Amino acid sequence: MPPQTLALALGASIYPPAVAAVIALGRGADVRPRVLAFVLAAAAATYASGVLMLFILSDLGATGTGHRTPSAAVDIALGVLLIALAIYLRRRWRTPRTDEPAGDSKIERYLQSRRLAFALGIVLYALPSPVYLAAVKGIADAKLSTSAQLSALAITVAVMLWLVELPMLMLLVVPGRATSTLERINAWFARNGRQLVVLACLGAGAYLVARGLVNLPG
Protein backbone atom coordinates (compact mmCIF):
# COMPACT_ATOMS: atom_id res chain seq x y z
CA MET A 1 0.00 0.00 0.00
CA PRO A 2 1.54 3.34 -1.05
CA PRO A 3 2.64 5.46 1.95
CA GLN A 4 1.33 8.60 0.27
CA THR A 5 -2.15 7.09 0.37
CA LEU A 6 -2.05 6.91 4.15
CA ALA A 7 -0.70 10.46 4.31
CA LEU A 8 -3.59 11.68 2.15
CA ALA A 9 -6.04 9.70 4.31
CA LEU A 10 -4.69 11.52 7.37
CA GLY A 11 -5.21 14.81 5.57
CA ALA A 12 -8.77 13.82 4.66
CA SER A 13 -9.46 12.93 8.31
CA ILE A 14 -9.47 16.58 9.38
CA TYR A 15 -13.22 17.12 9.41
CA PRO A 16 -14.35 19.25 12.39
CA PRO A 17 -18.12 18.86 11.71
CA ALA A 18 -17.85 15.10 12.23
CA VAL A 19 -15.99 15.56 15.51
CA ALA A 20 -18.66 18.00 16.70
CA ALA A 21 -21.37 15.51 15.69
CA VAL A 22 -19.79 12.69 17.72
CA ILE A 23 -19.53 14.97 20.74
CA ALA A 24 -23.19 15.98 20.36
CA LEU A 25 -24.12 12.31 20.12
CA GLY A 26 -22.24 11.71 23.37
CA ARG A 27 -24.76 13.78 25.28
CA GLY A 28 -28.06 12.46 26.54
CA ALA A 29 -29.29 8.89 26.91
CA ASP A 30 -28.42 5.77 24.89
CA VAL A 31 -25.03 7.16 23.92
CA ARG A 32 -23.44 3.91 22.76
CA PRO A 33 -25.99 2.79 20.13
CA ARG A 34 -26.26 6.28 18.67
CA VAL A 35 -22.51 6.82 18.42
CA LEU A 36 -22.05 3.33 16.95
CA ALA A 37 -24.78 3.99 14.39
CA PHE A 38 -23.11 7.26 13.33
CA VAL A 39 -19.61 5.81 12.98
CA LEU A 40 -20.81 2.68 11.15
CA ALA A 41 -22.79 4.83 8.73
CA ALA A 42 -19.78 7.09 8.14
CA ALA A 43 -17.55 4.07 7.48
CA ALA A 44 -20.08 2.47 5.14
CA ALA A 45 -20.60 5.66 3.14
CA THR A 46 -16.87 6.34 2.88
CA TYR A 47 -16.01 2.78 1.87
CA ALA A 48 -18.83 2.63 -0.70
CA SER A 49 -17.73 5.88 -2.35
CA GLY A 50 -14.15 4.60 -2.41
CA VAL A 51 -15.15 1.35 -4.12
CA LEU A 52 -17.16 3.31 -6.68
CA MET A 53 -14.19 5.59 -7.34
CA LEU A 54 -11.87 2.61 -7.82
CA PHE A 55 -14.16 1.15 -10.48
CA ILE A 56 -14.59 4.51 -12.22
CA LEU A 57 -10.83 5.13 -12.36
CA SER A 58 -10.25 1.62 -13.69
CA ASP A 59 -12.92 1.98 -16.38
CA LEU A 60 -11.55 5.36 -17.44
CA GLY A 61 -8.01 4.00 -17.65
CA ALA A 62 -6.79 6.87 -15.48
CA THR A 63 -4.46 4.90 -13.23
CA GLY A 64 -0.91 3.62 -13.18
CA THR A 65 2.12 4.18 -15.35
CA GLY A 66 0.52 2.40 -18.30
CA HIS A 67 -1.87 5.32 -18.74
CA ARG A 68 0.38 8.21 -17.77
CA THR A 69 -1.41 11.05 -19.54
CA PRO A 70 -4.94 10.55 -18.10
CA SER A 71 -3.54 9.54 -14.70
CA ALA A 72 -1.36 12.65 -14.51
CA ALA A 73 -4.26 14.80 -15.70
CA VAL A 74 -6.45 13.49 -12.88
CA ASP A 75 -3.71 14.24 -10.34
CA ILE A 76 -3.27 17.78 -11.64
CA ALA A 77 -7.04 18.39 -11.75
CA LEU A 78 -7.49 17.17 -8.17
CA GLY A 79 -4.48 19.21 -7.05
CA VAL A 80 -5.73 22.41 -8.65
CA LEU A 81 -9.18 21.79 -7.15
CA LEU A 82 -7.69 21.38 -3.68
CA ILE A 83 -5.54 24.51 -3.96
CA ALA A 84 -8.57 26.49 -5.18
CA LEU A 85 -10.61 25.08 -2.29
CA ALA A 86 -7.90 26.10 0.20
CA ILE A 87 -7.88 29.65 -1.17
CA TYR A 88 -11.68 29.83 -1.13
CA LEU A 89 -11.93 28.56 2.45
CA ARG A 90 -9.17 30.89 3.61
CA ARG A 91 -10.97 33.90 2.17
CA ARG A 92 -14.36 32.75 3.44
CA TRP A 93 -13.11 32.16 6.97
CA ARG A 94 -10.92 35.25 7.19
CA THR A 95 -13.80 37.35 8.52
CA PRO A 96 -15.21 35.98 11.79
CA ARG A 97 -18.90 35.14 11.73
CA THR A 98 -21.13 37.30 13.87
CA ASP A 99 -24.15 35.02 13.71
CA GLU A 100 -24.21 32.04 16.03
CA PRO A 101 -25.78 28.64 15.36
CA ALA A 102 -29.41 28.20 16.27
CA GLY A 103 -28.42 26.29 19.37
CA ASP A 104 -26.75 23.06 20.36
CA SER A 105 -29.82 21.89 22.25
CA LYS A 106 -31.85 21.75 19.03
CA ILE A 107 -29.15 19.72 17.27
CA GLU A 108 -28.93 17.36 20.22
CA ARG A 109 -32.69 16.76 20.12
CA TYR A 110 -32.40 15.77 16.47
CA LEU A 111 -29.62 13.29 17.34
CA GLN A 112 -31.46 11.42 20.09
CA SER A 113 -32.62 8.81 17.56
CA ARG A 114 -30.34 6.03 16.33
CA ARG A 115 -31.91 6.31 12.89
CA LEU A 116 -31.16 10.01 12.69
CA ALA A 117 -27.62 9.41 13.94
CA PHE A 118 -27.15 6.80 11.19
CA ALA A 119 -28.59 9.20 8.61
CA LEU A 120 -26.23 11.95 9.80
CA GLY A 121 -23.23 9.67 9.28
CA ILE A 122 -24.36 8.99 5.71
CA VAL A 123 -25.00 12.68 4.98
CA LEU A 124 -21.66 13.91 6.34
CA TYR A 125 -19.61 11.34 4.42
CA ALA A 126 -21.72 10.60 1.33
CA LEU A 127 -19.84 13.18 -0.75
CA PRO A 128 -16.12 12.27 -0.74
CA SER A 129 -13.60 15.06 -0.32
CA PRO A 130 -10.98 15.68 -3.03
CA VAL A 131 -8.25 14.60 -0.57
CA TYR A 132 -9.98 11.25 -0.05
CA LEU A 133 -10.40 10.83 -3.81
CA ALA A 134 -6.66 11.42 -4.19
CA ALA A 135 -6.00 8.71 -1.58
CA VAL A 136 -8.24 6.29 -3.46
CA LYS A 137 -6.44 7.11 -6.70
CA GLY A 138 -3.16 6.22 -4.97
CA ILE A 139 -4.57 2.75 -4.31
CA ALA A 140 -5.71 2.44 -7.92
CA ASP A 141 -2.30 3.55 -9.21
CA ALA A 142 -0.59 0.78 -7.23
CA LYS A 143 -2.13 -1.80 -9.60
CA LEU A 144 -3.01 -4.24 -6.82
CA SER A 145 -5.34 -7.19 -7.17
CA THR A 146 -9.02 -6.53 -6.53
CA SER A 147 -8.92 -8.10 -3.07
CA ALA A 148 -5.76 -6.18 -2.18
CA GLN A 149 -7.34 -2.93 -3.38
CA LEU A 150 -10.42 -3.51 -1.23
CA SER A 151 -8.23 -4.35 1.79
CA ALA A 152 -6.10 -1.24 1.23
CA LEU A 153 -9.26 0.82 0.92
CA ALA A 154 -10.53 -0.55 4.25
CA ILE A 155 -7.26 0.52 5.91
CA THR A 156 -7.51 3.94 4.27
CA VAL A 157 -11.06 4.40 5.54
CA ALA A 158 -10.01 3.37 9.06
CA VAL A 159 -7.19 5.94 9.00
CA MET A 160 -9.43 8.63 7.54
CA LEU A 161 -12.08 8.17 10.23
CA TRP A 162 -9.76 8.11 13.23
CA LEU A 163 -11.10 11.47 14.43
CA VAL A 164 -14.54 9.90 14.91
CA GLU A 165 -13.36 6.40 15.79
CA LEU A 166 -11.25 7.58 18.74
CA PRO A 167 -14.07 9.62 20.34
CA MET A 168 -16.38 6.65 19.78
CA LEU A 169 -14.01 4.35 21.68
CA MET A 170 -13.67 6.90 24.46
CA LEU A 171 -17.44 7.22 24.78
CA LEU A 172 -17.86 3.45 24.79
CA VAL A 173 -15.05 2.65 27.25
CA VAL A 174 -14.89 5.66 29.58
CA PRO A 175 -18.07 7.68 28.97
CA GLY A 176 -17.75 9.64 32.21
CA ARG A 177 -14.32 11.07 31.47
CA ALA A 178 -14.78 11.16 27.71
CA THR A 179 -17.40 13.90 27.67
CA SER A 180 -15.27 16.60 29.29
CA THR A 181 -12.19 15.59 27.28
CA LEU A 182 -14.09 15.69 24.01
CA GLU A 183 -15.61 19.05 24.85
CA ARG A 184 -12.09 20.47 25.21
CA ILE A 185 -11.05 18.85 21.93
CA ASN A 186 -14.08 20.35 20.22
CA ALA A 187 -13.22 23.79 21.61
CA TRP A 188 -9.68 23.40 20.22
CA PHE A 189 -11.08 22.43 16.81
CA ALA A 190 -13.40 25.44 16.93
CA ARG A 191 -10.31 27.65 17.23
CA ASN A 192 -7.91 25.80 14.94
CA GLY A 193 -9.94 23.42 12.76
CA ARG A 194 -10.35 25.86 9.88
CA GLN A 195 -6.62 26.47 9.61
CA LEU A 196 -5.98 22.72 9.64
CA VAL A 197 -8.47 22.16 6.82
CA VAL A 198 -6.86 24.91 4.72
CA LEU A 199 -3.35 23.56 5.31
CA ALA A 200 -4.43 19.98 4.54
CA CYS A 201 -6.05 21.05 1.25
CA LEU A 202 -3.09 23.22 0.28
CA GLY A 203 -0.50 20.55 1.09
CA ALA A 204 -2.37 17.74 -0.65
CA GLY A 205 -3.07 19.97 -3.67
CA ALA A 206 0.57 20.97 -4.06
CA TYR A 207 1.65 17.32 -3.80
CA LEU A 208 -0.85 16.16 -6.42
CA VAL A 209 0.04 18.91 -8.88
CA ALA A 210 3.74 18.12 -8.48
CA ARG A 211 3.11 14.38 -8.94
CA GLY A 212 0.97 15.00 -11.99
CA LEU A 213 3.58 17.22 -13.61
CA VAL A 214 6.33 14.68 -12.93
CA ASN A 215 4.27 11.88 -14.46
CA LEU A 216 3.29 13.76 -17.61
CA PRO A 217 4.88 12.18 -20.67
CA GLY A 218 7.85 14.15 -21.92
mmCIF file of C-alpha atoms in Angstrom:
data_model
loop_
_atom_site.group_PDB
_atom_site.id
_atom_site.type_symbol
_atom_site.label_atom_id
_atom_site.label_comp_id
_atom_site.label_asym_id
_atom_site.label_seq_id
_atom_site.Cartn_x
_atom_site.Cartn_y
_atom_site.Cartn_z
ATOM 1 C CA MET A 1 0.000 0.000 0.000
ATOM 2 C CA PRO A 2 1.542 3.345 -1.047
ATOM 3 C CA PRO A 3 2.645 5.462 1.947
ATOM 4 C CA GLN A 4 1.327 8.604 0.274
ATOM 5 C CA THR A 5 -2.152 7.092 0.365
ATOM 6 C CA LEU A 6 -2.050 6.906 4.153
ATOM 7 C CA ALA A 7 -0.703 10.460 4.306
ATOM 8 C CA LEU A 8 -3.585 11.678 2.150
ATOM 9 C CA ALA A 9 -6.037 9.700 4.308
ATOM 10 C CA LEU A 10 -4.694 11.520 7.369
ATOM 11 C CA GLY A 11 -5.213 14.813 5.570
ATOM 12 C CA ALA A 12 -8.767 13.824 4.664
ATOM 13 C CA SER A 13 -9.464 12.925 8.305
ATOM 14 C CA ILE A 14 -9.473 16.584 9.380
ATOM 15 C CA TYR A 15 -13.221 17.115 9.410
ATOM 16 C CA PRO A 16 -14.351 19.247 12.386
ATOM 17 C CA PRO A 17 -18.123 18.862 11.711
ATOM 18 C CA ALA A 18 -17.854 15.104 12.233
ATOM 19 C CA VAL A 19 -15.995 15.559 15.511
ATOM 20 C CA ALA A 20 -18.664 18.004 16.696
ATOM 21 C CA ALA A 21 -21.370 15.509 15.691
ATOM 22 C CA VAL A 22 -19.786 12.690 17.719
ATOM 23 C CA ILE A 23 -19.534 14.973 20.742
ATOM 24 C CA ALA A 24 -23.187 15.980 20.361
ATOM 25 C CA LEU A 25 -24.124 12.306 20.118
ATOM 26 C CA GLY A 26 -22.244 11.709 23.366
ATOM 27 C CA ARG A 27 -24.759 13.783 25.278
ATOM 28 C CA GLY A 28 -28.062 12.458 26.538
ATOM 29 C CA ALA A 29 -29.290 8.893 26.914
ATOM 30 C CA ASP A 30 -28.425 5.766 24.895
ATOM 31 C CA VAL A 31 -25.029 7.159 23.924
ATOM 32 C CA ARG A 32 -23.437 3.910 22.755
ATOM 33 C CA PRO A 33 -25.986 2.792 20.130
ATOM 34 C CA ARG A 34 -26.265 6.280 18.670
ATOM 35 C CA VAL A 35 -22.515 6.817 18.415
ATOM 36 C CA LEU A 36 -22.045 3.334 16.949
ATOM 37 C CA ALA A 37 -24.776 3.994 14.388
ATOM 38 C CA PHE A 38 -23.110 7.262 13.335
ATOM 39 C CA VAL A 39 -19.605 5.809 12.979
ATOM 40 C CA LEU A 40 -20.808 2.680 11.154
ATOM 41 C CA ALA A 41 -22.792 4.827 8.726
ATOM 42 C CA ALA A 42 -19.785 7.085 8.138
ATOM 43 C CA ALA A 43 -17.550 4.070 7.481
ATOM 44 C CA ALA A 44 -20.082 2.466 5.143
ATOM 45 C CA ALA A 45 -20.596 5.663 3.141
ATOM 46 C CA THR A 46 -16.867 6.338 2.885
ATOM 47 C CA TYR A 47 -16.011 2.780 1.865
ATOM 48 C CA ALA A 48 -18.833 2.631 -0.702
ATOM 49 C CA SER A 49 -17.731 5.879 -2.350
ATOM 50 C CA GLY A 50 -14.151 4.596 -2.409
ATOM 51 C CA VAL A 51 -15.148 1.351 -4.117
ATOM 52 C CA LEU A 52 -17.162 3.312 -6.680
ATOM 53 C CA MET A 53 -14.195 5.587 -7.343
ATOM 54 C CA LEU A 54 -11.867 2.610 -7.821
ATOM 55 C CA PHE A 55 -14.161 1.153 -10.480
ATOM 56 C CA ILE A 56 -14.589 4.505 -12.220
ATOM 57 C CA LEU A 57 -10.832 5.126 -12.362
ATOM 58 C CA SER A 58 -10.253 1.623 -13.685
ATOM 59 C CA ASP A 59 -12.920 1.981 -16.376
ATOM 60 C CA LEU A 60 -11.550 5.360 -17.444
ATOM 61 C CA GLY A 61 -8.010 4.000 -17.654
ATOM 62 C CA ALA A 62 -6.788 6.868 -15.479
ATOM 63 C CA THR A 63 -4.462 4.901 -13.232
ATOM 64 C CA GLY A 64 -0.910 3.622 -13.184
ATOM 65 C CA THR A 65 2.115 4.179 -15.349
ATOM 66 C CA GLY A 66 0.523 2.398 -18.296
ATOM 67 C CA HIS A 67 -1.868 5.322 -18.739
ATOM 68 C CA ARG A 68 0.378 8.206 -17.773
ATOM 69 C CA THR A 69 -1.412 11.048 -19.543
ATOM 70 C CA PRO A 70 -4.937 10.548 -18.097
ATOM 71 C CA SER A 71 -3.535 9.538 -14.701
ATOM 72 C CA ALA A 72 -1.358 12.645 -14.510
ATOM 73 C CA ALA A 73 -4.257 14.796 -15.697
ATOM 74 C CA VAL A 74 -6.455 13.489 -12.876
ATOM 75 C CA ASP A 75 -3.706 14.237 -10.345
ATOM 76 C CA ILE A 76 -3.273 17.784 -11.637
ATOM 77 C CA ALA A 77 -7.038 18.389 -11.750
ATOM 78 C CA LEU A 78 -7.488 17.175 -8.172
ATOM 79 C CA GLY A 79 -4.484 19.207 -7.049
ATOM 80 C CA VAL A 80 -5.732 22.409 -8.648
ATOM 81 C CA LEU A 81 -9.181 21.788 -7.152
ATOM 82 C CA LEU A 82 -7.688 21.382 -3.677
ATOM 83 C CA ILE A 83 -5.540 24.510 -3.959
ATOM 84 C CA ALA A 84 -8.568 26.491 -5.176
ATOM 85 C CA LEU A 85 -10.605 25.084 -2.290
ATOM 86 C CA ALA A 86 -7.904 26.098 0.201
ATOM 87 C CA ILE A 87 -7.880 29.650 -1.173
ATOM 88 C CA TYR A 88 -11.678 29.827 -1.127
ATOM 89 C CA LEU A 89 -11.930 28.561 2.447
ATOM 90 C CA ARG A 90 -9.169 30.891 3.615
ATOM 91 C CA ARG A 91 -10.967 33.901 2.170
ATOM 92 C CA ARG A 92 -14.361 32.755 3.436
ATOM 93 C CA TRP A 93 -13.111 32.158 6.974
ATOM 94 C CA ARG A 94 -10.916 35.254 7.191
ATOM 95 C CA THR A 95 -13.796 37.353 8.522
ATOM 96 C CA PRO A 96 -15.213 35.984 11.793
ATOM 97 C CA ARG A 97 -18.901 35.138 11.728
ATOM 98 C CA THR A 98 -21.125 37.303 13.873
ATOM 99 C CA ASP A 99 -24.147 35.023 13.708
ATOM 100 C CA GLU A 100 -24.211 32.044 16.031
ATOM 101 C CA PRO A 101 -25.778 28.640 15.356
ATOM 102 C CA ALA A 102 -29.414 28.195 16.269
ATOM 103 C CA GLY A 103 -28.425 26.288 19.371
ATOM 104 C CA ASP A 104 -26.750 23.059 20.356
ATOM 105 C CA SER A 105 -29.819 21.893 22.251
ATOM 106 C CA LYS A 106 -31.855 21.755 19.032
ATOM 107 C CA ILE A 107 -29.149 19.724 17.273
ATOM 108 C CA GLU A 108 -28.935 17.358 20.221
ATOM 109 C CA ARG A 109 -32.691 16.760 20.121
ATOM 110 C CA TYR A 110 -32.398 15.771 16.473
ATOM 111 C CA LEU A 111 -29.619 13.289 17.340
ATOM 112 C CA GLN A 112 -31.465 11.423 20.095
ATOM 113 C CA SER A 113 -32.620 8.814 17.559
ATOM 114 C CA ARG A 114 -30.340 6.028 16.326
ATOM 115 C CA ARG A 115 -31.911 6.309 12.892
ATOM 116 C CA LEU A 116 -31.158 10.014 12.687
ATOM 117 C CA ALA A 117 -27.615 9.406 13.942
ATOM 118 C CA PHE A 118 -27.145 6.800 11.189
ATOM 119 C CA ALA A 119 -28.587 9.204 8.610
ATOM 120 C CA LEU A 120 -26.232 11.949 9.802
ATOM 121 C CA GLY A 121 -23.226 9.672 9.283
ATOM 122 C CA ILE A 122 -24.359 8.989 5.714
ATOM 123 C CA VAL A 123 -24.999 12.678 4.976
ATOM 124 C CA LEU A 124 -21.663 13.913 6.339
ATOM 125 C CA TYR A 125 -19.610 11.345 4.423
ATOM 126 C CA ALA A 126 -21.715 10.602 1.328
ATOM 127 C CA LEU A 127 -19.842 13.177 -0.754
ATOM 128 C CA PRO A 128 -16.121 12.271 -0.740
ATOM 129 C CA SER A 129 -13.603 15.058 -0.318
ATOM 130 C CA PRO A 130 -10.978 15.680 -3.031
ATOM 131 C CA VAL A 131 -8.253 14.599 -0.572
ATOM 132 C CA TYR A 132 -9.983 11.250 -0.049
ATOM 133 C CA LEU A 133 -10.403 10.835 -3.812
ATOM 134 C CA ALA A 134 -6.663 11.416 -4.188
ATOM 135 C CA ALA A 135 -6.000 8.713 -1.576
ATOM 136 C CA VAL A 136 -8.245 6.293 -3.462
ATOM 137 C CA LYS A 137 -6.435 7.112 -6.699
ATOM 138 C CA GLY A 138 -3.163 6.218 -4.969
ATOM 139 C CA ILE A 139 -4.572 2.750 -4.309
ATOM 140 C CA ALA A 140 -5.714 2.438 -7.922
ATOM 141 C CA ASP A 141 -2.303 3.555 -9.211
ATOM 142 C CA ALA A 142 -0.591 0.777 -7.230
ATOM 143 C CA LYS A 143 -2.130 -1.796 -9.595
ATOM 144 C CA LEU A 144 -3.007 -4.243 -6.822
ATOM 145 C CA SER A 145 -5.338 -7.189 -7.168
ATOM 146 C CA THR A 146 -9.016 -6.526 -6.530
ATOM 147 C CA SER A 147 -8.922 -8.098 -3.070
ATOM 148 C CA ALA A 148 -5.755 -6.177 -2.183
ATOM 149 C CA GLN A 149 -7.339 -2.929 -3.377
ATOM 150 C CA LEU A 150 -10.416 -3.512 -1.225
ATOM 151 C CA SER A 151 -8.230 -4.346 1.786
ATOM 152 C CA ALA A 152 -6.100 -1.242 1.230
ATOM 153 C CA LEU A 153 -9.260 0.821 0.922
ATOM 154 C CA ALA A 154 -10.527 -0.550 4.251
ATOM 155 C CA ILE A 155 -7.259 0.518 5.914
ATOM 156 C CA THR A 156 -7.506 3.937 4.267
ATOM 157 C CA VAL A 157 -11.059 4.396 5.540
ATOM 158 C CA ALA A 158 -10.011 3.373 9.060
ATOM 159 C CA VAL A 159 -7.195 5.942 9.001
ATOM 160 C CA MET A 160 -9.426 8.633 7.538
ATOM 161 C CA LEU A 161 -12.083 8.166 10.231
ATOM 162 C CA TRP A 162 -9.758 8.115 13.229
ATOM 163 C CA LEU A 163 -11.101 11.469 14.426
ATOM 164 C CA VAL A 164 -14.539 9.904 14.914
ATOM 165 C CA GLU A 165 -13.356 6.400 15.789
ATOM 166 C CA LEU A 166 -11.248 7.584 18.741
ATOM 167 C CA PRO A 167 -14.071 9.622 20.336
ATOM 168 C CA MET A 168 -16.380 6.652 19.783
ATOM 169 C CA LEU A 169 -14.010 4.345 21.683
ATOM 170 C CA MET A 170 -13.670 6.901 24.461
ATOM 171 C CA LEU A 171 -17.443 7.222 24.783
ATOM 172 C CA LEU A 172 -17.864 3.454 24.795
ATOM 173 C CA VAL A 173 -15.053 2.654 27.247
ATOM 174 C CA VAL A 174 -14.885 5.661 29.576
ATOM 175 C CA PRO A 175 -18.074 7.678 28.966
ATOM 176 C CA GLY A 176 -17.751 9.637 32.212
ATOM 177 C CA ARG A 177 -14.321 11.073 31.469
ATOM 178 C CA ALA A 178 -14.776 11.160 27.709
ATOM 179 C CA THR A 179 -17.404 13.902 27.672
ATOM 180 C CA SER A 180 -15.272 16.599 29.293
ATOM 181 C CA THR A 181 -12.192 15.593 27.283
ATOM 182 C CA LEU A 182 -14.089 15.686 24.006
ATOM 183 C CA GLU A 183 -15.609 19.048 24.851
ATOM 184 C CA ARG A 184 -12.086 20.466 25.209
ATOM 185 C CA ILE A 185 -11.054 18.852 21.928
ATOM 186 C CA ASN A 186 -14.084 20.347 20.219
ATOM 187 C CA ALA A 187 -13.224 23.788 21.606
ATOM 188 C CA TRP A 188 -9.684 23.399 20.220
ATOM 189 C CA PHE A 189 -11.080 22.432 16.811
ATOM 190 C CA ALA A 190 -13.397 25.442 16.934
ATOM 191 C CA ARG A 191 -10.308 27.650 17.231
ATOM 192 C CA ASN A 192 -7.912 25.803 14.935
ATOM 193 C CA GLY A 193 -9.936 23.420 12.757
ATOM 194 C CA ARG A 194 -10.348 25.857 9.883
ATOM 195 C CA GLN A 195 -6.622 26.473 9.606
ATOM 196 C CA LEU A 196 -5.982 22.719 9.637
ATOM 197 C CA VAL A 197 -8.466 22.159 6.821
ATOM 198 C CA VAL A 198 -6.861 24.908 4.721
ATOM 199 C CA LEU A 199 -3.348 23.558 5.311
ATOM 200 C CA ALA A 200 -4.434 19.982 4.535
ATOM 201 C CA CYS A 201 -6.054 21.050 1.252
ATOM 202 C CA LEU A 202 -3.088 23.216 0.280
ATOM 203 C CA GLY A 203 -0.500 20.550 1.093
ATOM 204 C CA ALA A 204 -2.372 17.737 -0.654
ATOM 205 C CA GLY A 205 -3.069 19.967 -3.665
ATOM 206 C CA ALA A 206 0.573 20.966 -4.059
ATOM 207 C CA TYR A 207 1.653 17.316 -3.796
ATOM 208 C CA LEU A 208 -0.847 16.157 -6.417
ATOM 209 C CA VAL A 209 0.043 18.914 -8.879
ATOM 210 C CA ALA A 210 3.744 18.115 -8.483
ATOM 211 C CA ARG A 211 3.112 14.378 -8.945
ATOM 212 C CA GLY A 212 0.969 15.004 -11.991
ATOM 213 C CA LEU A 213 3.585 17.224 -13.611
ATOM 214 C CA VAL A 214 6.335 14.683 -12.933
ATOM 215 C CA ASN A 215 4.268 11.876 -14.457
ATOM 216 C CA LEU A 216 3.290 13.758 -17.609
ATOM 217 C CA PRO A 217 4.880 12.176 -20.671
ATOM 218 C CA GLY A 218 7.851 14.145 -21.918
#
